[in-house]
Amino acid sequence: MKKEKIKKKAKKPDLESLKSKALWLRKKVLDMAVNCGTGHIAPSFSCIEIVVALYYTSFLKTNPKKPEWKNRDRFILSKGHASLALYPVLADLGFFPFSYLDRFGKNNNYLGVHAENEIAGIDVSVGSLGHGLSIGAGLALAAKTDKKKYRTVVLAGDGECHEGSVWEAALFAASHKLNNLILIIDYNRLSAMGFLKDYQDIEPFEKKWESFGWDSIFVNGHSFESILPGLLEANSPGRKAPLAIIAKTIKGKGVPFMENKPIWHYRVPKGSKLAAARRELTKGDNR
Amino acid sequence: MKKKKEGMREVFFKELFKLAKKNKKIMLLSADIGAQCHDDFRKKLKNQYINAGVAEQNMIGVAAGLAMAGKIVYVYSITPFVTMRCYEQIRVDLCGMNLPVAIVSIGAGLDYSTLGFTHHGTEDLTLMKALPGMAVYSPCDNTMAKMLVNETYKGKTPQYVRLDRRGFPLIYEKEKDIDFQQGFSHLKKGKDLYIISTGRMLLNALDAAKRLPLDCGVIDLFRVKPFNKDNLELILKKVKYVASLEEHFTDGGIGSSVSGLLAGLKHRPLFKPIGLNNQFCRSYGSRKYLQNICGLDAESVAKNILNWISNNG
């Protein structure tokens, strides 16, 4: 019993250290993409604070020494094209050596644009949109059936919610009262080609989740002051339904000329643009 | 009143139920079908049965998640819906992560003869064969369908089982006559010609063999993948003619596997693939009627083979 209590008394996250971790992660994402000449920088920048909040607070229980630890929380990066935002974190936590990051996307490599489950710390292979929530629902259902404590967290894109399978999974998760399933949506309102509202609108988004039987909350996806209380909501003992955390974000966040510009969905800056991007990220050092 | 004979699904799920009572890790997911054959599961093993609704894509994803958490998962629906509707989920979630989920389909070929082409299983073998790591089974009778429960239970990869609603009359009286390691059965020996077939078409193949004025052998290819090329080759290379017979489009079905094998032989027999031409069957009626108009009844098959041999003597 005592041990349980100690576990629950998690250290209060230090906001400044989370912010500098987020800045470090943005720089790593840019460096890796530039080194390889490919990668989704802007979609990764969109979810940097979310990934940092999940892995550098006591929220997500993982064990880098035992990646297959049975009671680990499961994390599915359903918007798999943002794998660049996850690899440096996994290396930093000790799932695999930092040297792997240098080989991202190169011949005979270990890490590709979309993460695969053969990589330590990756539970589910990703890359095709609209798959993660169903798999997460299966994992969450198994945990409930087997009375296991682990939670399943799925990070999806808002453009990804164009996939019908997301809504099949939404119905399923609510019907099975999967209150151990947390969906975080990187709500940047952009997909590869443009603003969702201009071609396939998903609004009213929060109401959709609620009408599907989910609990839903809005957070500012770039503010730890907003994300952390949102994650705490997931721990609320009285919750009966799955939880959708809609994290309002900016695609390309951190480099102003990339922000909200569809063209940067899958483009790597070169020359003066690269120098400008690096300058923007260095500005953050003096924050 | 005469009791309706059990079909493949009845014996399959009865056997699975027995196993599931002993092993609580077994779970059965249905995409809103299986009215009577799932009754026991529904009533007596509520925690191991899920009606996933008319949502096959999600069903496969959920099955993947359950399998990752250590469950032994069976998913079930009518052939096109549990193969094509959710094909990418099968490819990525099951095959991409090599999860031991058994996909059980009902309605091989023209089985649902009155329901139209939307319910026909005429491309499933092609699609399932194409996926890396997928084992593909096509049983021909109840004896084999029942045995496939244990076989899939032991399986370590994604698996596909193509059930037919009918499983009588039996082709195998005894289980010991079925060797899953071998993957095919040499049902009838022949010196001139072999017909290699799968599923309920075996009945037509055996019947056609009798009608032919040739020494015609018959092979049941029940494990379509992995395809036991080496052992089949030893048999087929000895005859002058080989025909394949399937209630499936000839493009990509068992005929494609056989033709690939034969193409590699130095002295190869002539080959005739028989099956459904690459067009949807737009007629309705009995299974027998549809097979007849598609040239898959025993008489048509025998005539077709005889004509072909006469022209290639």
XYZ file of C-alpha atoms in Angstrom:
600
model
C 0.000 0.000 0.000
C 2.778 2.389 0.934
C 4.509 1.847 -2.348
C 1.294 2.705 -4.173
C 1.038 5.973 -2.287
C 4.601 6.928 -3.077
C 4.014 6.236 -6.742
C 0.992 8.463 -6.848
C 2.910 11.329 -5.226
C 4.477 12.290 -8.489
C 6.871 15.199 -8.653
C 5.276 18.418 -9.769
C 6.538 19.013 -13.285
C 8.917 21.932 -13.621
C 7.389 24.077 -16.368
C 10.660 25.756 -17.319
C 12.417 22.443 -17.860
C 9.491 21.224 -19.971
C 9.706 24.368 -22.080
C 13.418 23.950 -22.667
C 12.829 20.276 -23.522
C 10.270 21.355 -26.107
C 12.752 23.775 -27.623
C 15.448 21.081 -27.682
C 12.987 18.718 -29.392
C 12.124 21.258 -32.103
C 15.804 21.694 -32.846
C 16.344 17.940 -33.008
C 13.381 17.535 -35.372
C 14.781 20.194 -37.682
C 18.311 18.756 -37.554
C 17.149 15.217 -38.296
C 14.960 16.294 -41.201
C 17.730 18.432 -42.664
C 20.280 15.650 -42.200
C 18.083 13.245 -44.123
C 16.527 15.730 -46.523
C 13.027 14.529 -45.717
C 10.456 14.426 -42.936
C 7.336 16.193 -41.745
C 8.675 19.126 -39.767
C 5.556 21.263 -39.456
C 3.229 18.411 -38.379
C 5.856 17.450 -35.786
C 6.230 21.005 -34.479
C 2.464 21.041 -34.043
C 2.550 18.320 -31.369
C 5.899 18.955 -29.654
C 4.479 20.180 -26.331
C 1.968 17.314 -26.258
C 4.703 14.690 -26.694
C 6.910 16.393 -24.097
C 4.020 16.609 -21.636
C 3.279 12.915 -22.067
C 6.842 11.665 -21.671
C 8.525 14.155 -19.322
C 5.898 14.307 -16.603
C 4.795 11.281 -14.625
C 1.792 10.927 -16.939
C 2.906 8.137 -19.280
C 4.312 5.143 -17.391
C 7.038 3.521 -19.452
C 10.258 1.673 -18.728
C 13.095 2.226 -21.219
C 15.013 -0.663 -19.677
C 12.060 -2.967 -20.218
C 10.203 -1.562 -23.236
C 7.847 -4.572 -23.208
C 6.953 -4.123 -19.535
C 3.406 -5.497 -19.303
C 1.903 -2.688 -17.277
C 3.341 0.164 -19.321
C 0.929 2.744 -20.594
C 0.434 2.312 -24.325
C 1.045 5.235 -26.612
C -0.004 5.221 -30.257
C 1.177 8.028 -32.507
C -1.716 7.674 -34.904
C -0.568 10.738 -36.852
C 2.490 8.679 -37.693
C 4.041 11.284 -39.968
C 5.030 13.145 -36.787
C 7.357 10.311 -35.732
C 10.216 12.813 -35.915
C 8.782 14.360 -32.757
C 8.961 11.046 -30.938
C 12.330 9.547 -31.864
C 14.536 12.070 -30.010
C 12.380 11.661 -26.907
C 12.731 7.878 -26.969
C 16.504 8.227 -27.414
C 16.671 10.790 -24.607
C 14.792 8.462 -22.269
C 17.132 5.582 -23.132
C 14.995 3.354 -25.349
C 17.753 3.358 -27.971
C 21.098 5.156 -28.519
C 21.219 8.767 -29.670
C 23.382 7.666 -32.591
C 20.279 6.157 -34.205
C 18.899 9.654 -34.708
C 21.735 10.510 -37.076
C 20.712 7.685 -39.374
C 17.066 8.736 -39.639
C 15.760 7.932 -43.119
C 19.154 6.799 -44.421
C 20.274 3.536 -45.973
C 20.391 0.609 -43.599
C 18.694 2.709 -40.971
C 16.665 2.020 -37.908
C 14.240 4.917 -37.979
C 12.031 5.975 -40.876
C 9.530 8.744 -41.506
C 6.808 6.564 -39.975
C 7.610 4.644 -36.806
C 7.394 0.855 -36.688
C 6.784 -1.388 -33.736
C 10.138 -3.091 -34.062
C 11.643 0.039 -32.539
C 12.001 -0.074 -28.760
C 9.363 2.158 -27.216
C 7.003 2.016 -30.207
C 3.966 -0.161 -29.533
C 2.185 0.216 -32.837
C 3.413 0.641 -36.414
C 2.016 3.832 -37.866
C 1.941 5.654 -41.172
C -1.560 5.041 -42.459
C -4.044 7.454 -40.912
C -7.190 6.397 -39.101
C -5.818 3.181 -37.603
C -4.607 4.210 -34.172
C -7.888 4.758 -32.369
C -9.241 1.283 -33.208
C -6.053 -0.403 -32.059
C -6.072 1.763 -28.956
C -9.666 0.731 -28.300
C -8.628 -2.942 -28.523
C -5.765 -2.387 -26.072
C -8.025 -0.453 -23.713
C -10.726 -3.110 -23.884
C -8.191 -5.839 -23.102
C -6.970 -3.826 -20.087
C -10.508 -3.527 -18.780
C -11.310 -7.197 -19.384
C -8.104 -8.281 -17.644
C -8.435 -5.651 -14.908
C -5.076 -4.136 -15.803
C -4.199 -0.616 -14.739
C -2.411 0.581 -17.860
C -3.919 3.345 -19.951
C -3.892 3.778 -23.694
C -3.143 7.178 -25.172
C -3.674 7.872 -28.867
C -2.390 11.026 -30.535
C -4.245 11.739 -33.771
C -4.417 14.597 -36.223
C -7.570 16.570 -36.914
C -7.224 15.987 -40.663
C -6.953 12.303 -39.794
C -10.516 12.556 -38.509
C -11.661 12.633 -42.129
C -11.125 8.859 -42.045
C -14.390 7.037 -41.383
C -12.589 4.436 -39.307
C -11.936 7.099 -36.636
C -15.669 7.449 -36.129
C -16.240 3.689 -36.148
C -13.694 3.532 -33.334
C -15.311 6.472 -31.567
C -18.649 4.635 -31.470
C -16.981 1.459 -30.280
C -14.975 3.110 -27.493
C -18.016 4.927 -26.143
C -20.225 1.821 -26.337
C -17.664 -0.155 -24.353
C -17.186 2.707 -21.868
C -13.449 2.735 -22.365
C -12.614 5.305 -19.702
C -9.002 4.089 -19.807
C -8.629 5.369 -23.368
C -7.413 8.915 -23.997
C -7.425 10.468 -27.419
C -5.412 13.640 -27.889
C -6.171 15.437 -31.113
C -3.587 17.760 -32.590
C -6.169 20.309 -33.634
C -4.211 22.561 -35.975
C -7.080 22.775 -38.500
C -4.816 22.019 -41.404
C -4.127 18.930 -43.433
C -1.515 18.390 -46.143
C -3.249 20.537 -48.730
C -4.995 23.269 -46.827
C -7.390 24.372 -44.133
C -10.021 21.772 -43.322
C -12.783 24.353 -43.245
C -12.087 25.155 -46.894
C -12.652 21.685 -48.289
C -13.935 19.138 -45.721
C -15.005 20.786 -42.540
C -14.903 18.857 -39.264
C -16.749 21.458 -37.186
C -18.387 21.548 -34.737
C -15.568 19.287 -33.596
C -16.021 19.157 -29.840
C -19.759 18.605 -30.235
C -19.066 15.684 -32.525
C -17.074 13.914 -29.823
C -19.664 14.670 -27.213
C -22.479 13.426 -29.419
C -20.501 10.222 -29.957
C -20.573 9.659 -26.196
C -17.114 10.927 -25.313
C -16.000 13.356 -22.663
C -14.113 16.158 -24.317
C -12.014 19.105 -23.258
C -10.130 21.846 -25.056
C -6.553 22.706 -24.187
C -3.938 25.012 -25.635
C -1.625 22.472 -27.227
C 1.452 24.676 -26.937
C 1.025 25.655 -23.307
C 2.107 23.257 -20.576
C 0.037 25.339 -18.179
C -3.002 24.211 -20.201
C -1.968 20.699 -21.313
C -1.060 19.395 -17.862
C -4.440 20.090 -16.221
C -6.013 18.548 -19.330
C -4.046 15.375 -18.799
C -5.034 15.377 -15.140
C -8.625 15.240 -16.332
C -7.791 11.828 -17.725
C -7.052 10.660 -14.194
C -10.419 11.790 -12.888
C -11.786 8.740 -11.033
C -15.430 9.417 -11.784
C -15.065 9.408 -15.531
C -17.194 6.799 -17.311
C -16.472 7.600 -20.940
C -13.356 7.794 -23.090
C -11.751 11.216 -23.121
C -10.945 13.359 -26.151
C -8.463 16.126 -25.397
C -8.700 18.592 -28.241
C -5.383 20.395 -28.250
C -5.536 23.643 -30.179
C -2.233 23.932 -31.975
C -0.433 25.718 -34.781
C 1.063 23.669 -37.558
C 4.736 24.572 -37.843
C 4.744 26.217 -34.389
C 8.090 27.754 -33.483
C 9.197 28.881 -36.926
C 6.894 31.764 -37.975
C 7.343 31.379 -41.724
C 6.206 27.749 -41.450
C 3.248 28.438 -39.195
C -0.146 27.766 -40.785
C 1.432 27.367 -44.228
C 0.296 24.127 -45.909
C 3.343 24.138 -48.184
C 5.532 23.234 -45.180
C 3.627 20.012 -44.460
C 6.355 17.984 -46.118
C 9.126 20.405 -46.986
C 12.587 20.709 -45.497
C 14.129 24.195 -45.486
C 17.456 24.822 -47.172
C 19.932 27.720 -47.399
C 18.630 31.034 -46.106
C 15.320 29.475 -45.046
C 17.170 26.919 -42.956
C 19.314 29.624 -41.380
C 16.162 31.621 -40.643
C 14.471 28.577 -39.085
C 17.517 27.949 -36.905
C 17.567 31.616 -35.843
C 13.911 31.414 -34.850
C 14.514 28.352 -32.731
C 17.582 29.916 -31.124
C 15.480 32.901 -30.092
C 13.707 30.520 -27.793
C 16.930 29.982 -25.864
C 16.652 33.460 -24.416
C 13.043 33.167 -23.421
C -39.328 -32.374 -39.471
C -35.992 -33.168 -41.005
C -33.166 -31.511 -39.085
C -31.067 -29.173 -41.159
C -27.555 -30.454 -41.629
C -24.884 -28.426 -39.929
C -22.576 -26.455 -42.177
C -18.981 -25.360 -41.797
C -19.738 -22.338 -39.625
C -21.816 -24.377 -37.179
C -19.077 -26.971 -36.656
C -16.330 -24.323 -36.622
C -17.898 -22.133 -33.976
C -19.107 -25.081 -31.905
C -15.514 -26.260 -31.734
C -14.223 -22.758 -31.040
C -16.749 -22.406 -28.219
C -15.411 -25.573 -26.601
C -11.897 -24.212 -26.766
C -12.953 -20.755 -25.567
C -14.576 -22.224 -22.466
C -11.170 -23.593 -21.494
C -9.079 -20.641 -22.618
C -10.433 -17.280 -21.592
C -7.945 -15.511 -23.834
C -9.979 -16.493 -26.881
C -12.196 -13.702 -28.182
C -14.668 -13.728 -31.042
C -15.576 -10.505 -32.839
C -18.397 -10.426 -35.346
C -19.395 -7.616 -37.678
C -23.065 -8.079 -36.829
C -23.541 -11.513 -38.330
C -23.656 -15.070 -37.014
C -27.182 -15.203 -35.670
C -27.415 -18.791 -34.543
C -23.908 -20.141 -34.713
C -22.711 -17.585 -32.153
C -25.564 -18.150 -29.680
C -23.415 -20.063 -27.217
C -20.759 -17.383 -27.250
C -23.310 -14.643 -26.840
C -25.117 -16.284 -23.961
C -22.429 -18.179 -22.116
C -19.162 -16.394 -22.851
C -20.279 -12.771 -22.795
C -16.819 -11.440 -21.968
C -15.292 -13.239 -24.906
C -17.783 -12.198 -27.556
C -18.165 -8.788 -29.164
C -20.605 -7.703 -31.803
C -18.434 -4.985 -33.315
C -21.316 -3.696 -35.413
C -21.302 -3.043 -39.122
C -17.831 -1.554 -38.851
C -15.250 -3.952 -40.231
C -12.328 -1.519 -40.338
C -12.654 -0.838 -36.642
C -13.183 -4.541 -35.925
C -9.788 -5.402 -37.398
C -8.072 -2.558 -35.516
C -9.692 -3.622 -32.256
C -8.664 -7.227 -32.969
C -5.081 -6.011 -33.438
C -5.149 -4.189 -30.100
C -6.617 -7.213 -28.332
C -4.017 -9.505 -29.899
C -1.213 -7.168 -28.791
C -2.535 -7.500 -25.267
C -2.280 -11.292 -25.488
C -5.756 -12.271 -26.648
C -6.348 -14.997 -29.221
C -8.722 -13.279 -31.585
C -11.146 -14.527 -34.222
C -13.034 -12.049 -36.419
C -15.986 -13.037 -38.533
C -18.159 -11.703 -41.313
C -19.299 -12.337 -44.866
C -16.359 -12.785 -47.251
C -16.158 -9.417 -49.065
C -16.811 -7.402 -45.930
C -14.203 -9.063 -43.725
C -11.549 -9.036 -46.438
C -12.020 -6.090 -48.794
C -13.785 -3.489 -46.692
C -10.975 -3.595 -44.145
C -8.119 -4.707 -46.372
C -5.738 -1.952 -45.391
C -6.350 -2.607 -41.694
C -5.534 -6.278 -42.318
C -2.410 -5.271 -44.218
C -1.064 -2.729 -41.733
C -2.466 -3.726 -38.348
C -2.361 -7.516 -38.652
C 0.266 -8.363 -41.275
C 2.458 -5.306 -40.641
C 2.793 -6.293 -37.004
C 2.417 -10.063 -37.551
C -0.413 -10.485 -35.090
C -2.039 -13.902 -34.705
C -5.612 -12.945 -35.543
C -7.789 -15.407 -37.457
C -10.073 -13.868 -40.059
C -12.980 -16.214 -40.631
C -15.169 -15.523 -43.622
C -18.463 -17.071 -44.608
C -19.689 -17.392 -48.166
C -17.037 -18.856 -50.445
C -17.471 -18.064 -54.120
C -21.128 -17.965 -55.131
C -22.358 -19.404 -51.834
C -24.728 -16.469 -51.246
C -26.279 -17.118 -54.612
C -29.441 -15.099 -54.075
C -27.794 -12.063 -52.513
C -25.951 -10.762 -55.538
C -22.340 -9.984 -56.349
C -21.865 -7.719 -53.329
C -21.951 -10.875 -51.214
C -19.890 -13.137 -53.489
C -16.432 -14.204 -52.420
C -14.652 -14.107 -55.727
C -11.412 -12.176 -55.010
C -10.644 -13.047 -51.405
C -8.011 -15.696 -52.093
C -6.106 -13.317 -54.364
C -6.199 -10.563 -51.786
C -5.294 -12.678 -48.797
C -2.534 -14.518 -50.665
C -0.946 -11.193 -51.538
C -0.335 -10.223 -47.914
C 3.038 -11.077 -46.367
C 2.807 -13.533 -43.487
C -0.859 -14.398 -44.030
C -1.771 -18.102 -43.909
C -4.751 -18.939 -46.137
C -7.042 -21.936 -45.591
C -9.895 -23.031 -47.815
C -11.638 -26.057 -46.274
C -13.865 -28.308 -48.343
C -16.027 -29.943 -45.701
C -17.077 -30.006 -42.056
C -14.324 -32.389 -41.011
C -11.699 -29.930 -42.153
C -13.554 -26.827 -40.939
C -13.674 -28.304 -37.443
C -9.960 -29.141 -37.499
C -9.132 -25.624 -38.569
C -10.136 -24.337 -35.141
C -7.226 -26.081 -33.517
C -4.953 -25.238 -36.426
C -5.689 -21.511 -36.231
C -5.529 -21.596 -32.429
C -1.925 -22.761 -32.703
C -1.126 -20.247 -35.469
C 1.485 -17.569 -34.837
C 0.669 -15.331 -37.820
C -2.425 -13.671 -39.282
C -4.648 -16.344 -40.794
C -7.561 -16.429 -43.179
C -10.197 -19.177 -43.170
C -12.628 -19.252 -46.066
C -15.764 -21.043 -44.891
C -18.632 -22.227 -47.041
C -22.128 -22.412 -45.589
C -22.293 -26.057 -46.597
C -19.954 -28.742 -45.334
C -21.876 -31.884 -46.309
C -21.497 -34.322 -47.966
C -18.120 -34.958 -46.411
C -15.033 -35.420 -48.506
C -12.997 -36.543 -45.514
C -14.588 -39.116 -43.216
C -11.582 -39.185 -40.931
C -9.492 -36.364 -39.515
C -6.333 -38.402 -39.908
C -6.680 -38.088 -43.672
C -6.019 -34.345 -43.434
C -2.421 -33.244 -43.068
C -2.041 -29.527 -42.425
C 1.722 -29.777 -42.644
C 1.368 -30.991 -46.203
C -1.307 -28.404 -47.033
C -2.955 -30.482 -49.748
C -4.460 -33.942 -50.160
C -3.937 -36.339 -52.987
C -7.572 -37.413 -53.144
C -7.364 -39.436 -56.333
C -4.326 -40.560 -58.266
C -4.132 -39.983 -61.996
C -1.745 -40.736 -64.829
C -2.964 -38.400 -67.589
C -4.374 -35.349 -65.894
C -4.744 -33.696 -62.512
C -7.506 -31.361 -61.421
C -6.363 -29.257 -58.491
C -9.213 -27.599 -56.659
C -10.225 -26.065 -53.334
C -13.291 -25.655 -51.102
C -16.659 -27.094 -52.111
C -15.563 -27.111 -55.767
C -13.766 -30.314 -54.851
C -17.126 -32.083 -55.227
C -17.358 -30.850 -58.811
C -13.734 -31.737 -59.439
C -14.267 -35.310 -58.215
C -17.446 -35.599 -60.276
C -15.789 -34.170 -63.409
C -12.878 -36.594 -62.970
C -15.321 -39.497 -63.092
C -16.907 -38.179 -66.289
C -13.641 -37.867 -68.173
C -12.419 -40.740 -70.369
C -8.945 -40.240 -68.951
C -6.987 -41.327 -65.922
C -7.706 -38.140 -63.976
C -6.372 -37.419 -60.507
C -7.744 -34.862 -58.035
C -5.862 -32.754 -55.509
C -7.420 -30.734 -52.699
C -5.365 -27.589 -52.117
C -6.770 -26.594 -48.744
C -3.791 -24.615 -47.494
C -3.564 -22.063 -50.255
C -0.715 -20.249 -48.490
C 1.962 -21.214 -47.643
C 1.761 -23.027 -50.961
C 3.504 -26.401 -50.783
C 5.170 -25.965 -54.149
C 7.853 -28.606 -53.792
C 5.602 -31.522 -52.915
C 2.935 -30.559 -55.435
C 5.567 -30.365 -58.121
C 6.535 -33.991 -57.521
C 2.982 -35.041 -58.401
C 2.108 -32.594 -61.166
C 5.261 -32.959 -63.215
C 4.393 -36.599 -63.940
C 1.266 -35.881 -65.978
C 0.668 -34.286 -69.354
C -2.234 -32.043 -68.313
C -3.107 -30.018 -65.227
C -6.310 -28.042 -64.670
C -7.219 -25.873 -61.692
C -10.812 -25.452 -60.609
C -12.035 -22.778 -58.217
C -15.187 -20.831 -57.401
C -13.195 -17.613 -57.559
C -11.817 -15.349 -60.254
C -9.079 -17.182 -62.076
C -6.843 -14.110 -61.857
C -4.834 -14.501 -58.692
C -6.606 -17.537 -57.239
C -5.229 -21.047 -56.806
C -4.769 -21.288 -60.590
C -2.186 -18.511 -60.385
C -0.254 -20.381 -57.709
C -0.312 -23.558 -59.795
C 0.668 -21.791 -63.006
C 3.607 -20.202 -61.188
C 4.731 -23.634 -60.087
C 4.360 -25.163 -63.551
C 6.119 -22.275 -65.269
C 9.262 -23.162 -63.374
C 9.374 -26.760 -64.622
C 11.720 -27.813 -67.398
C 9.239 -30.245 -68.924
C 5.911 -28.836 -67.930
C 2.398 -30.162 -68.357
C -0.122 -28.087 -70.275
C -2.210 -26.013 -67.916
C -5.849 -24.909 -67.943
C -7.154 -22.583 -65.214
C -10.903 -22.945 -64.704
C -12.878 -20.589 -62.495
C -14.932 -17.446 -62.760
C -13.960 -15.137 -65.554
C -13.082 -11.662 -64.438
C -16.653 -10.393 -64.337
C -19.272 -10.156 -61.625
C -21.991 -12.792 -61.602
C -25.122 -10.672 -62.006
C -27.628 -13.532 -61.884
C -29.602 -14.875 -58.957
C -30.929 -18.277 -58.058
C -29.556 -21.466 -56.575
C -25.822 -22.051 -56.162
C -26.143 -24.929 -58.602
C -27.791 -22.661 -61.165
C -25.080 -20.010 -60.868
C -22.321 -22.593 -61.109
C -24.040 -23.944 -64.175
C -24.256 -20.616 -65.993
C -20.661 -19.864 -65.021
C -19.458 -23.210 -66.379
C -18.391 -24.543 -63.013
C -20.736 -27.541 -62.719
C -19.137 -30.958 -63.141
C -20.547 -31.563 -66.600
C -19.344 -28.218 -67.981
C -15.952 -28.651 -66.346
C -15.539 -32.140 -67.869
C -16.561 -30.849 -71.326
C -14.261 -27.868 -71.032
C -11.294 -30.065 -70.128
C -12.069 -32.578 -72.851
C -12.297 -29.856 -75.509
C -9.054 -28.356 -74.338
C -7.261 -31.695 -74.417
C -8.681 -32.528 -77.860
C -7.343 -29.242 -79.172
C -3.962 -29.793 -77.568
C -3.486 -33.504 -78.110
